[in-house]
mmCIF file of C-alpha atoms in Angstrom:
data_model
loop_
_atom_site.group_PDB
_atom_site.id
_atom_site.type_symbol
_atom_site.label_atom_id
_atom_site.label_comp_id
_atom_site.label_asym_id
_atom_site.label_seq_id
_atom_site.Cartn_x
_atom_site.Cartn_y
_atom_site.Cartn_z
ATOM 1 C CA MET A 30 5.548 167.182 68.023
ATOM 2 C CA GLY A 31 3.149 165.583 65.580
ATOM 3 C CA HIS A 32 3.200 162.205 63.914
ATOM 4 C CA GLY A 33 3.574 163.383 60.313
ATOM 5 C CA SER A 34 1.229 161.816 57.793
ATOM 6 C CA TYR A 35 0.255 159.185 60.351
ATOM 7 C CA ALA A 36 -1.393 161.641 62.762
ATOM 8 C CA LYS A 37 -5.046 160.842 63.448
ATOM 9 C CA ASN A 38 -7.772 163.381 64.162
ATOM 10 C CA SER A 39 -10.275 160.825 65.429
ATOM 11 C CA PRO A 40 -10.186 157.599 67.464
ATOM 12 C CA TYR A 41 -8.385 154.776 65.690
ATOM 13 C CA ALA A 42 -8.253 151.055 66.509
ATOM 14 C CA GLY A 43 -4.512 150.877 65.877
ATOM 15 C CA HIS A 44 -3.835 153.835 68.167
ATOM 16 C CA ILE A 45 -0.410 155.400 67.586
ATOM 17 C CA ALA A 46 1.625 155.789 70.754
ATOM 18 C CA THR A 47 5.082 156.983 71.711
ATOM 19 C CA TYR A 48 6.580 153.932 73.401
ATOM 20 C CA ASP A 49 10.062 155.152 74.239
ATOM 21 C CA ALA A 50 12.098 158.345 74.028
ATOM 22 C CA ASN A 51 15.647 159.292 74.879
ATOM 23 C CA TRP A 52 17.904 162.298 75.005
ATOM 24 C CA PHE A 53 21.434 161.904 73.705
ATOM 25 C CA ASP A 54 24.083 164.002 71.990
ATOM 26 C CA PHE A 55 23.900 162.618 68.460
ATOM 27 C CA ASN A 56 26.778 164.710 67.066
ATOM 28 C CA ASN A 57 28.762 165.356 70.291
ATOM 29 C CA ASP A 58 28.372 169.118 69.949
ATOM 30 C CA GLY A 59 27.528 169.534 73.641
ATOM 31 C CA LEU A 60 23.794 169.974 73.012
ATOM 32 C CA THR A 61 21.363 167.184 73.826
ATOM 33 C CA ASP A 62 19.252 165.854 70.950
ATOM 34 C CA LEU A 63 15.984 163.907 71.004
ATOM 35 C CA CYS A 64 14.991 160.545 69.603
ATOM 36 C CA TYR A 65 11.645 158.850 70.115
ATOM 37 C CA ALA A 66 9.844 155.801 68.777
ATOM 38 C CA ASP A 67 6.217 155.538 67.711
ATOM 39 C CA GLY A 68 4.164 152.418 67.166
ATOM 40 C CA THR A 69 0.674 150.981 67.337
ATOM 41 C CA TYR A 70 -0.830 148.974 70.163
ATOM 42 C CA SER A 71 -2.165 146.489 67.645
ATOM 43 C CA GLY A 72 1.189 146.084 65.912
ATOM 44 C CA ALA A 73 -0.466 146.815 62.573
ATOM 45 C CA GLY A 74 2.248 149.052 61.198
ATOM 46 C CA TYR A 75 2.725 152.826 61.050
ATOM 47 C CA GLY A 76 5.797 152.605 63.298
ATOM 48 C CA ARG A 77 8.265 155.447 63.033
ATOM 49 C CA LEU A 78 11.560 156.538 64.528
ATOM 50 C CA TYR A 79 11.998 160.309 64.958
ATOM 51 C CA MET A 80 15.219 162.299 65.393
ATOM 52 C CA TYR A 81 15.447 165.987 66.301
ATOM 53 C CA LEU A 82 18.767 167.871 66.456
ATOM 54 C CA GLN A 83 19.187 170.724 68.942
ATOM 55 C CA GLY A 84 20.819 173.868 67.555
ATOM 56 C CA SER A 85 22.806 176.602 69.277
ATOM 57 C CA ASP A 86 19.543 178.555 69.629
ATOM 58 C CA ASN A 87 18.113 175.580 71.586
ATOM 59 C CA LYS A 88 15.537 174.942 68.886
ATOM 60 C CA PHE A 89 15.109 171.464 67.413
ATOM 61 C CA THR A 90 15.405 170.552 63.741
ATOM 62 C CA ASP A 91 13.780 167.490 62.180
ATOM 63 C CA ILE A 92 16.606 165.384 60.692
ATOM 64 C CA ASN A 93 14.546 162.303 59.816
ATOM 65 C CA LYS A 94 14.797 162.772 56.055
ATOM 66 C CA PRO A 95 18.607 163.148 55.809
ATOM 67 C CA LEU A 96 18.954 160.134 58.090
ATOM 68 C CA GLY A 97 16.613 158.050 55.933
ATOM 69 C CA LEU A 98 14.062 157.547 58.715
ATOM 70 C CA THR A 99 10.950 158.705 56.820
ATOM 71 C CA GLY A 100 8.254 156.510 55.306
ATOM 72 C CA THR A 101 7.090 153.155 56.651
ATOM 73 C CA LYS A 102 10.523 151.612 56.955
ATOM 74 C CA TYR A 103 9.867 150.350 60.480
ATOM 75 C CA GLN A 104 6.871 148.767 62.111
ATOM 76 C CA THR A 105 5.859 149.053 65.781
ATOM 77 C CA MET A 106 8.756 150.683 67.628
ATOM 78 C CA SER A 107 8.861 149.895 71.341
ATOM 79 C CA LEU A 108 12.461 150.661 72.318
ATOM 80 C CA VAL A 109 15.093 153.204 71.370
ATOM 81 C CA ARG A 110 18.296 152.950 73.376
ATOM 82 C CA PRO A 111 21.369 155.168 72.794
ATOM 83 C CA ILE A 112 24.570 153.224 73.457
ATOM 84 C CA ASP A 113 28.131 153.490 72.178
ATOM 85 C CA TYR A 114 28.080 149.958 70.821
ATOM 86 C CA ASP A 115 31.356 150.158 68.890
ATOM 87 C CA ASN A 116 33.274 152.257 71.466
ATOM 88 C CA ASP A 117 34.143 154.988 68.976
ATOM 89 C CA GLY A 118 33.007 157.880 71.174
ATOM 90 C CA ASP A 119 29.578 158.571 69.687
ATOM 91 C CA GLU A 120 26.304 156.989 70.692
ATOM 92 C CA ASP A 121 24.562 154.576 68.315
ATOM 93 C CA LEU A 122 20.939 153.404 68.586
ATOM 94 C CA LEU A 123 19.595 150.003 69.519
ATOM 95 C CA VAL A 124 15.960 149.767 68.423
ATOM 96 C CA TRP A 125 13.361 147.051 68.958
ATOM 97 C CA GLY A 126 10.552 146.718 66.447
ATOM 98 C CA GLY A 127 12.285 146.872 63.112
ATOM 99 C CA GLY A 128 10.595 145.418 60.067
ATOM 100 C CA THR A 129 7.625 146.125 57.845
ATOM 101 C CA SER A 130 3.974 145.163 57.909
ATOM 102 C CA THR A 131 4.888 141.846 56.298
ATOM 103 C CA SER A 132 7.855 140.923 58.499
ATOM 104 C CA VAL A 133 8.375 140.049 62.143
ATOM 105 C CA HIS A 134 9.550 142.539 64.738
ATOM 106 C CA VAL A 135 13.295 142.322 65.279
ATOM 107 C CA PRO A 136 15.970 144.307 67.119
ATOM 108 C CA ILE A 137 17.952 146.548 64.810
ATOM 109 C CA PHE A 138 21.168 148.445 65.345
ATOM 110 C CA LEU A 139 21.654 151.885 63.790
ATOM 111 C CA LYS A 140 25.290 152.935 63.697
ATOM 112 C CA ASN A 141 26.060 156.600 64.221
ATOM 113 C CA ASN A 142 28.012 157.726 61.156
ATOM 114 C CA SER A 143 27.779 161.468 61.757
ATOM 115 C CA ALA A 144 31.592 161.609 61.318
ATOM 116 C CA ASN A 145 31.911 164.988 63.015
ATOM 117 C CA ALA A 146 35.074 166.531 64.443
ATOM 118 C CA ASN A 147 33.600 167.205 67.879
ATOM 119 C CA ASN A 148 35.236 165.961 71.065
ATOM 120 C CA HIS A 149 33.837 163.673 73.744
ATOM 121 C CA VAL A 150 34.615 161.848 76.976
ATOM 122 C CA VAL A 151 33.380 158.445 78.193
ATOM 123 C CA VAL A 152 32.937 157.796 81.930
ATOM 124 C CA ASN A 153 32.659 154.419 83.691
ATOM 125 C CA LEU A 154 32.164 154.006 87.444
ATOM 126 C CA LYS A 155 33.420 151.352 89.867
ATOM 127 C CA PRO A 156 31.762 151.288 93.304
ATOM 128 C CA ALA A 157 33.125 150.145 96.635
ATOM 129 C CA LEU A 158 32.614 146.495 97.511
ATOM 130 C CA GLY A 159 29.304 145.645 99.101
ATOM 131 C CA THR A 160 27.533 148.689 97.637
ATOM 132 C CA ASN A 161 25.347 149.359 94.617
ATOM 133 C CA GLY A 162 27.273 147.306 92.068
ATOM 134 C CA SER A 163 26.006 149.149 88.989
ATOM 135 C CA CYS A 164 26.205 152.630 90.586
ATOM 136 C CA ILE A 165 22.548 153.244 89.713
ATOM 137 C CA GLY A 166 21.699 156.714 90.976
ATOM 138 C CA ALA A 167 25.246 158.081 90.659
ATOM 139 C CA ARG A 168 25.474 161.610 89.272
ATOM 140 C CA ILE A 169 28.283 162.612 86.906
ATOM 141 C CA THR A 170 29.019 166.241 86.044
ATOM 142 C CA VAL A 171 31.581 167.225 83.412
ATOM 143 C CA HIS A 172 32.988 170.761 83.447
ATOM 144 C CA ALA A 173 34.793 171.721 80.232
ATOM 145 C CA GLY A 174 35.259 175.359 79.311
ATOM 146 C CA SER A 175 31.809 176.944 79.104
ATOM 147 C CA LEU A 176 30.104 173.521 79.120
ATOM 148 C CA THR A 177 28.624 171.901 82.212
ATOM 149 C CA LYS A 178 26.926 168.575 81.521
ATOM 150 C CA THR A 179 25.240 166.360 84.123
ATOM 151 C CA ARG A 180 23.919 162.851 83.696
ATOM 152 C CA GLU A 181 22.834 160.078 86.049
ATOM 153 C CA ILE A 182 23.212 156.317 85.923
ATOM 154 C CA TYR A 183 19.760 154.769 85.773
ATOM 155 C CA ALA A 184 18.177 151.421 85.034
ATOM 156 C CA GLY A 185 15.092 150.649 82.947
ATOM 157 C CA GLN A 186 12.373 153.155 82.123
ATOM 158 C CA GLY A 187 9.296 151.006 82.591
ATOM 159 C CA ASN A 188 6.853 149.552 80.084
ATOM 160 C CA ALA A 189 8.368 148.564 76.718
ATOM 161 C CA ALA A 190 11.706 150.196 77.563
ATOM 162 C CA GLY A 191 15.088 148.539 78.013
ATOM 163 C CA GLN A 192 18.114 148.783 80.254
ATOM 164 C CA ALA A 193 20.133 151.975 80.004
ATOM 165 C CA PRO A 194 23.915 151.668 79.504
ATOM 166 C CA PHE A 195 26.142 152.166 82.547
ATOM 167 C CA SER A 196 28.922 153.679 80.428
ATOM 168 C CA LEU A 197 28.100 157.331 79.680
ATOM 169 C CA VAL A 198 29.242 159.401 76.689
ATOM 170 C CA PHE A 199 29.454 163.197 77.007
ATOM 171 C CA GLY A 200 29.713 165.297 73.843
ATOM 172 C CA LEU A 201 32.053 168.278 74.296
ATOM 173 C CA GLY A 202 31.865 170.132 70.984
ATOM 174 C CA LYS A 203 35.128 171.942 70.200
ATOM 175 C CA VAL A 204 36.295 172.131 73.825
ATOM 176 C CA SER A 205 39.829 170.708 73.935
ATOM 177 C CA LYS A 206 40.346 170.271 77.690
ATOM 178 C CA ILE A 207 38.226 168.914 80.543
ATOM 179 C CA ASP A 208 38.449 171.053 83.677
ATOM 180 C CA SER A 209 36.940 168.405 85.958
ATOM 181 C CA ILE A 210 34.683 165.387 86.246
ATOM 182 C CA VAL A 211 32.687 165.275 89.490
ATOM 183 C CA VAL A 212 31.013 162.042 90.578
ATOM 184 C CA ILE A 213 28.576 161.707 93.475
ATOM 185 C CA PHE A 214 28.206 158.032 94.327
ATOM 186 C CA PRO A 215 24.815 156.633 95.441
ATOM 187 C CA ASN A 216 25.707 155.609 98.990
ATOM 188 C CA LYS A 217 24.779 156.814 102.461
ATOM 189 C CA SER A 218 27.603 159.360 102.625
ATOM 190 C CA HIS A 219 27.154 160.513 98.981
ATOM 191 C CA ARG A 220 30.896 160.245 98.527
ATOM 192 C CA GLN A 221 32.188 162.757 95.982
ATOM 193 C CA ILE A 222 35.156 162.035 93.726
ATOM 194 C CA ILE A 223 36.731 164.780 91.603
ATOM 195 C CA LYS A 224 39.190 164.285 88.752
ATOM 196 C CA LYS A 225 40.803 167.417 87.297
ATOM 197 C CA ASP A 226 42.655 168.521 84.165
ATOM 198 C CA LEU A 227 41.739 165.641 81.884
ATOM 199 C CA GLU A 228 42.225 165.037 78.176
ATOM 200 C CA VAL A 229 39.287 164.855 75.776
ATOM 201 C CA ASN A 230 38.427 161.834 73.597
ATOM 202 C CA GLN A 231 39.371 159.420 76.369
ATOM 203 C CA THR A 232 37.580 156.828 78.506
ATOM 204 C CA TYR A 233 37.958 157.282 82.265
ATOM 205 C CA THR A 234 37.086 154.712 84.931
ATOM 206 C CA ILE A 235 36.461 156.382 88.282
ATOM 207 C CA HIS A 236 36.677 154.281 91.453
ATOM 208 C CA GLU A 237 34.771 155.266 94.550
ATOM 209 C CA PHE A 238 37.526 154.394 97.025
ATOM 210 C CA ILE A 239 40.607 155.014 94.890
ATOM 211 C CA GLU A 240 40.611 158.575 93.636
ATOM 212 C CA ASN A 241 42.089 161.482 95.617
ATOM 213 C CA LEU A 242 44.492 159.182 97.475
ATOM 214 C CA ALA A 243 47.765 160.355 95.989
ATOM 215 C CA ASP A 244 49.836 159.015 98.893
ATOM 216 C CA GLN A 245 48.295 155.530 98.794
ATOM 217 C CA SER A 246 47.578 152.800 96.288
ATOM 218 C CA MET A 247 45.320 150.806 98.610
ATOM 219 C CA VAL A 248 42.410 151.407 100.970
ATOM 220 C CA VAL A 249 41.240 148.966 103.669
ATOM 221 C CA TYR A 250 37.729 149.490 105.036
ATOM 222 C CA PRO A 251 36.006 149.405 107.410
ATOM 223 C CA ASN A 252 38.845 150.206 109.782
ATOM 224 C CA PRO A 253 38.554 149.241 112.653
ATOM 225 C CA ALA A 254 36.955 145.938 111.643
ATOM 226 C CA LYS A 255 35.897 142.639 113.196
ATOM 227 C CA ASN A 256 35.275 139.770 110.776
ATOM 228 C CA GLN A 257 35.875 141.003 107.258
ATOM 229 C CA VAL A 258 37.468 143.926 105.432
ATOM 230 C CA LYS A 259 37.231 145.170 101.882
ATOM 231 C CA ILE A 260 40.366 146.181 100.045
ATOM 232 C CA ALA A 261 40.370 148.578 97.099
ATOM 233 C CA TYR A 262 43.487 149.338 95.092
ATOM 234 C CA SER A 263 44.553 151.355 92.085
ATOM 235 C CA THR A 264 43.985 149.835 88.657
ATOM 236 C CA ASP A 265 47.598 150.586 87.681
ATOM 237 C CA PHE A 266 48.912 148.506 90.575
ATOM 238 C CA GLY A 267 49.403 145.373 88.480
ATOM 239 C CA ARG A 268 47.670 142.031 87.976
ATOM 240 C CA ASN A 269 49.419 139.241 89.895
ATOM 241 C CA LEU A 270 49.301 140.483 93.485
ATOM 242 C CA ASN A 271 50.188 139.120 96.902
ATOM 243 C CA LEU A 272 48.049 140.312 99.799
ATOM 244 C CA SER A 273 49.571 139.798 103.276
ATOM 245 C CA VAL A 274 48.680 140.700 106.849
ATOM 246 C CA PHE A 275 51.538 141.033 109.381
ATOM 247 C CA ASP A 276 51.419 141.434 113.142
ATOM 248 C CA LEU A 277 53.521 144.154 114.736
ATOM 249 C CA GLN A 278 56.437 141.703 115.151
ATOM 250 C CA GLY A 279 56.588 141.288 111.381
ATOM 251 C CA LYS A 280 55.101 137.772 111.284
ATOM 252 C CA GLU A 281 52.765 137.042 108.366
ATOM 253 C CA VAL A 282 49.445 135.876 109.848
ATOM 254 C CA LEU A 283 47.321 135.920 106.672
ATOM 255 C CA GLY A 284 48.140 135.773 103.011
ATOM 256 C CA LYS A 285 46.530 135.214 99.631
ATOM 257 C CA SER A 286 47.354 135.583 95.959
ATOM 258 C CA ILE A 287 45.168 137.745 93.731
ATOM 259 C CA GLU A 288 44.890 137.645 89.970
ATOM 260 C CA ALA A 289 43.625 141.201 89.789
ATOM 261 C CA ALA A 290 40.752 141.067 87.327
ATOM 262 C CA TYR A 291 39.048 143.550 89.653
ATOM 263 C CA SER A 292 40.395 146.361 91.808
ATOM 264 C CA ARG A 293 38.500 145.218 94.905
ATOM 265 C CA GLU A 294 38.915 142.235 97.209
ATOM 266 C CA TYR A 295 37.356 140.774 100.379
ATOM 267 C CA LEU A 296 39.579 139.506 103.214
ATOM 268 C CA ASP A 297 38.359 137.286 106.059
ATOM 269 C CA ILE A 298 40.008 138.427 109.332
ATOM 270 C CA SER A 299 37.759 136.497 111.739
ATOM 271 C CA ALA A 300 40.700 134.327 112.889
ATOM 272 C CA LEU A 301 42.797 137.305 113.980
ATOM 273 C CA SER A 302 43.042 138.423 117.604
ATOM 274 C CA ALA A 303 42.199 141.993 118.509
ATOM 275 C CA GLY A 304 45.005 144.447 117.908
ATOM 276 C CA TYR A 305 46.939 146.321 115.236
ATOM 277 C CA TYR A 306 48.181 144.712 112.010
ATOM 278 C CA ILE A 307 49.911 145.804 108.809
ATOM 279 C CA VAL A 308 48.161 145.008 105.520
ATOM 280 C CA GLN A 309 50.527 144.805 102.552
ATOM 281 C CA LEU A 310 49.810 144.562 98.838
ATOM 282 C CA ARG A 311 52.714 143.661 96.559
ATOM 283 C CA SER A 312 52.543 143.451 92.774
ATOM 284 C CA ASP A 313 54.636 141.305 90.434
ATOM 285 C CA ASN A 314 56.350 144.466 89.210
ATOM 286 C CA GLY A 315 57.638 145.259 92.698
ATOM 287 C CA LYS A 316 55.140 147.936 93.665
ATOM 288 C CA VAL A 317 54.231 147.786 97.372
ATOM 289 C CA SER A 318 51.576 149.529 99.432
ATOM 290 C CA ARG A 319 51.034 149.153 103.198
ATOM 291 C CA THR A 320 48.447 150.410 105.634
ATOM 292 C CA ARG A 321 47.592 149.779 109.287
ATOM 293 C CA LEU A 322 44.468 147.837 110.310
ATOM 294 C CA LEU A 323 42.863 147.686 113.742
ATOM 295 C CA VAL A 324 41.030 144.435 114.502
ATOM 296 C CA GLU A 325 38.464 144.756 117.272
#
């Protein structure tokens, strides 16, 4: 792609460079679109933001003019970051380098007002305790009708680029039902979680150690354990929880209260003797889950 009227055919002191580029589904039609930012190393102007919309024929159309992105509206552009800032299901743009040749560089926020009738889904991930807390490297695949869309959680992109969002938006076009969302978490075992038959236009939070456990609301791991265990529990379990450990005679040997802002908790078991115990989680609404723990 060229640089419009700013393209240079010979060396130029204020060399124009593409600082940052990103793929995102601007209109949630299920096809990935392209946005990239141009600027000059000297910061002397000529900055531009470019948007290209992918059509059903997989060709890209320049939509800069209808979006009002032509001319010298912006100066040196060094960051373009798609992110659903207002949580309305379409991705907006956070850009660094707004301004003109007579103003300072500032971050600017471009709200996505495409106002289309296409569907979407938003996916957030929650890892197990003690693992990659941001799930960087996790792979998410959405299967919906004829669509299969895969994205990964990643961090920064290097020079002049910013942090990518950890919450991912998938455009689904006119598809009205999600067949499945498959997540491969970035740990040693590459644990795979699958959620099936989901509604569109929703936000789903997928927990590494919660899903696919229909007969349980709590997981204790590692098990067996020596000094400490991690406890994961369903987000619909409640908020004010009581966590207890009982010996096989029914005596409570450990206990703590949890104000469940998170669905994961550490428990120190170093004072317990070797043997079997029952771990119980009870919510303020009366929901109870129990599981057996072996202390080595």
